């Protein structure tokens, strides 16, 4: 059975789709074939990302209706990209299906509060608590706001990934090109990709 990693967040625009696409690319590149399922019917940005990629991204990006058992048969991992601000019922269903719930969060005070709110709910639903991990995204590459936020959340008892996904313009370029940041011409592309690889190793 593939490991199912669901990505969700209380706020929109925190970097779920960016993370979903890159994590899928990193796992596949490490020899762990991954299927990305885009469950964000509203924006469908993972699907669009895949559609912009002329030569493909190297892994399948599927709409929920296209998910068939045979398409998942050889997968080591399934990454699910979701809509921001999920309804509580959907969240509960997601946590039943997933082995891991990854909650990307910015490091600003309001963003951290929104993340705490979501985790309060998830942690209350018993069994799900083992599965939840926060990952700090769009972290300013200069200074230590990322490290500070990580320690703050950990002090509150939350599980936070060690890797900080830093804020680099290369991700925007990647989205525009329908590519992975690894393949974008940008001085920070390798630094960005190293963050993604490091996160992928923490998760699988
Ligand atoms: N680490 C990063 N560094 C720089 N820009 C980023 C990073 N992660 C995401 N972005 C940018 O932030 C914007 C939102 O990212 P993304 O679409 O991945 O968020 P989302 O959580 O999926 O949004 P939505 O809730 O609308 O689905 C995009 O313009 C994206 O390029
Ligand atoms: Mg999205």
CSV table of N, CA, C and O in Angstrom, one decimal, residues 119-162:
chain,number,residue,atom,x,y,z
A,119,UNK,N,-4.9,22.7,14.0
A,119,UNK,CA,-4.3,21.6,14.8
A,119,UNK,C,-5.1,21.3,16.0
A,119,UNK,O,-5.3,20.1,16.4
A,120,UNK,N,-5.7,22.3,16.6
A,120,UNK,CA,-6.6,22.1,17.8
A,120,UNK,C,-7.7,21.1,17.4
A,120,UNK,O,-8.0,20.2,18.1
A,121,UNK,N,-8.3,21.4,16.2
A,121,UNK,CA,-9.4,20.5,15.8
A,121,UNK,C,-8.9,19.1,15.5
A,121,UNK,O,-9.4,18.2,15.9
A,122,UNK,N,-7.8,19.0,14.7
A,122,UNK,CA,-7.3,17.7,14.3
A,122,UNK,C,-6.8,16.9,15.5
A,122,UNK,O,-7.0,15.7,15.6
A,123,UNK,N,-6.2,17.6,16.5
A,123,UNK,CA,-5.6,16.9,17.6
A,123,UNK,C,-6.8,16.3,18.5
A,123,UNK,O,-6.6,15.4,19.2
A,124,UNK,N,-7.9,17.0,18.4
A,124,UNK,CA,-9.1,16.6,19.2
A,124,UNK,C,-9.7,15.3,18.7
A,124,UNK,O,-10.3,14.6,19.4
A,125,UNK,N,-9.4,15.1,17.3
A,125,UNK,CA,-10.0,13.9,16.8
A,125,UNK,C,-9.1,12.7,16.9
A,125,UNK,O,-8.8,12.0,16.0
A,126,UNK,N,-8.7,12.5,18.1
A,126,UNK,CA,-8.0,11.3,18.7
A,126,UNK,C,-6.9,10.7,17.8
A,126,UNK,O,-5.8,11.2,17.8
A,127,UNK,N,-7.3,9.7,17.1
A,127,UNK,CA,-6.3,8.9,16.3
A,127,UNK,C,-5.5,9.7,15.4
A,127,UNK,O,-4.3,9.4,15.1
A,128,UNK,N,-6.0,10.8,14.9
A,128,UNK,CA,-5.3,11.6,13.9
A,128,UNK,C,-4.1,12.3,14.4
A,128,UNK,O,-3.1,12.6,13.7
A,129,UNK,N,-4.0,12.4,15.8
A,129,UNK,CA,-2.9,13.2,16.3
A,129,UNK,C,-1.5,12.7,16.0
A,129,UNK,O,-0.6,13.5,15.8
A,130,UNK,N,-1.3,11.5,15.9
A,130,UNK,CA,0.0,10.9,15.5
A,130,UNK,C,0.4,11.3,14.1
A,130,UNK,O,1.6,11.3,13.8
A,131,UNK,N,-0.6,11.6,13.3
A,131,UNK,CA,-0.3,11.7,11.9
A,131,UNK,C,0.1,13.2,11.4
A,131,UNK,O,0.4,13.4,10.3
A,132,UNK,N,-0.1,14.1,12.3
A,132,UNK,CA,0.0,15.5,11.9
A,132,UNK,C,1.3,16.1,12.1
A,132,UNK,O,2.0,16.0,13.1
A,133,UNK,N,1.8,16.8,11.0
A,133,UNK,CA,3.1,17.5,11.1
A,133,UNK,C,2.9,18.9,10.4
A,133,UNK,O,2.4,18.9,9.3
A,134,UNK,N,3.4,19.8,11.1
A,134,UNK,CA,3.4,21.2,10.5
A,134,UNK,C,4.7,21.3,9.8
A,134,UNK,O,5.8,20.8,10.2
A,135,UNK,N,4.7,22.0,8.6
A,135,UNK,CA,5.9,22.3,7.9
A,135,UNK,C,5.9,23.8,7.7
A,135,UNK,O,4.9,24.4,7.1
A,136,UNK,N,6.9,24.5,8.1
A,136,UNK,CA,7.0,26.0,7.9
A,136,UNK,C,7.4,26.3,6.5
A,136,UNK,O,8.4,25.8,6.0
A,137,UNK,N,6.6,27.1,5.8
A,137,UNK,CA,6.9,27.4,4.4
A,137,UNK,C,7.0,28.9,4.2
A,137,UNK,O,6.7,29.7,5.1
A,138,UNK,N,7.5,29.3,3.0
A,138,UNK,CA,7.7,30.7,2.7
A,138,UNK,C,8.5,31.4,3.8
A,138,UNK,O,8.2,32.5,4.1
A,139,UNK,N,9.5,30.7,4.3
A,139,UNK,CA,10.3,31.2,5.4
A,139,UNK,C,11.3,32.2,4.9
A,139,UNK,O,12.0,31.8,3.9
A,140,UNK,N,11.4,33.4,5.4
A,140,UNK,CA,12.4,34.3,5.0
A,140,UNK,C,13.8,33.6,5.1
A,140,UNK,O,14.2,33.1,6.1
A,141,UNK,N,14.6,33.6,3.9
A,141,UNK,CA,15.9,33.0,3.9
A,141,UNK,C,16.9,33.6,4.8
A,141,UNK,O,17.8,33.0,5.3
A,142,UNK,N,16.6,34.9,5.1
A,142,UNK,CA,17.6,35.7,6.0
A,142,UNK,C,16.9,35.8,7.4
A,142,UNK,O,15.7,36.1,7.5
A,143,UNK,N,17.7,35.7,8.4
A,143,UNK,CA,17.2,35.9,9.8
A,143,UNK,C,16.8,34.5,10.3
A,143,UNK,O,17.0,33.5,9.7
A,144,UNK,N,16.1,34.5,11.5
A,144,UNK,CA,15.7,33.2,12.1
A,144,UNK,C,14.3,33.1,12.5
A,144,UNK,O,13.9,32.4,13.4
A,145,UNK,N,13.4,33.8,11.7
A,145,UNK,CA,12.0,33.7,11.9
A,145,UNK,C,11.5,32.2,11.8
A,145,UNK,O,10.6,31.8,12.6
A,146,UNK,N,12.0,31.5,10.9
A,146,UNK,CA,11.6,30.1,10.7
A,146,UNK,C,12.0,29.2,12.0
A,146,UNK,O,11.2,28.5,12.5
A,147,UNK,N,13.3,29.4,12.4
A,147,UNK,CA,13.7,28.6,13.6
A,147,UNK,C,12.9,29.0,14.8
A,147,UNK,O,12.5,28.1,15.6
A,148,UNK,N,12.6,30.3,14.9
A,148,UNK,CA,11.9,30.8,16.1
A,148,UNK,C,10.5,30.2,16.1
A,148,UNK,O,10.0,29.7,17.2
A,149,UNK,N,9.8,30.2,15.0
A,149,UNK,CA,8.4,29.7,14.9
A,149,UNK,C,8.4,28.2,15.2
A,149,UNK,O,7.6,27.7,15.8
A,150,UNK,N,9.4,27.5,14.6
A,150,UNK,CA,9.5,26.0,14.9
A,150,UNK,C,9.6,25.7,16.3
A,150,UNK,O,8.9,24.9,16.9
A,151,UNK,N,10.5,26.5,17.0
A,151,UNK,CA,10.7,26.2,18.5
A,151,UNK,C,9.4,26.6,19.3
A,151,UNK,O,9.0,25.8,20.2
A,152,UNK,N,8.8,27.7,18.9
A,152,UNK,CA,7.6,28.1,19.5
A,152,UNK,C,6.5,27.0,19.4
A,152,UNK,O,5.9,26.7,20.5
A,153,UNK,N,6.3,26.5,18.2
A,153,UNK,CA,5.2,25.5,18.1
A,153,UNK,C,5.6,24.2,18.8
A,153,UNK,O,4.8,23.5,19.4
A,154,UNK,N,6.9,23.9,18.8
A,154,UNK,CA,7.3,22.6,19.4
A,154,UNK,C,7.1,22.8,20.9
A,154,UNK,O,6.8,21.8,21.6
A,155,UNK,N,7.4,23.9,21.5
A,155,UNK,CA,7.2,24.2,22.9
A,155,UNK,C,5.8,24.0,23.3
A,155,UNK,O,5.4,23.7,24.4
A,156,UNK,N,4.9,24.2,22.3
A,156,UNK,CA,3.4,24.0,22.6
A,156,UNK,C,3.0,22.6,22.4
A,156,UNK,O,1.8,22.2,22.5
A,157,UNK,N,4.0,21.7,22.1
A,157,UNK,CA,3.7,20.3,22.0
A,157,UNK,C,3.3,19.8,20.6
A,157,UNK,O,2.9,18.7,20.4
A,158,UNK,N,3.5,20.7,19.6
A,158,UNK,CA,3.1,20.3,18.2
A,158,UNK,C,4.4,19.6,17.5
A,158,UNK,O,5.5,19.9,17.9
A,159,UNK,N,4.1,18.8,16.5
A,159,UNK,CA,5.1,18.1,15.8
A,159,UNK,C,5.4,19.0,14.6
A,159,UNK,O,4.5,19.2,13.7
A,160,UNK,N,6.6,19.4,14.5
A,160,UNK,CA,7.0,20.4,13.4
A,160,UNK,C,8.2,19.8,12.6
A,160,UNK,O,9.2,19.3,13.3
A,161,UNK,N,8.1,19.7,11.3
A,161,UNK,CA,9.2,19.2,10.5
A,161,UNK,C,10.5,20.1,10.8
A,161,UNK,O,10.4,21.3,10.9
A,162,UNK,N,11.6,19.4,10.8
A,162,UNK,CA,12.9,20.1,10.9
A,162,UNK,C,13.2,21.0,9.8
A,162,UNK,O,13.7,22.1,10.0
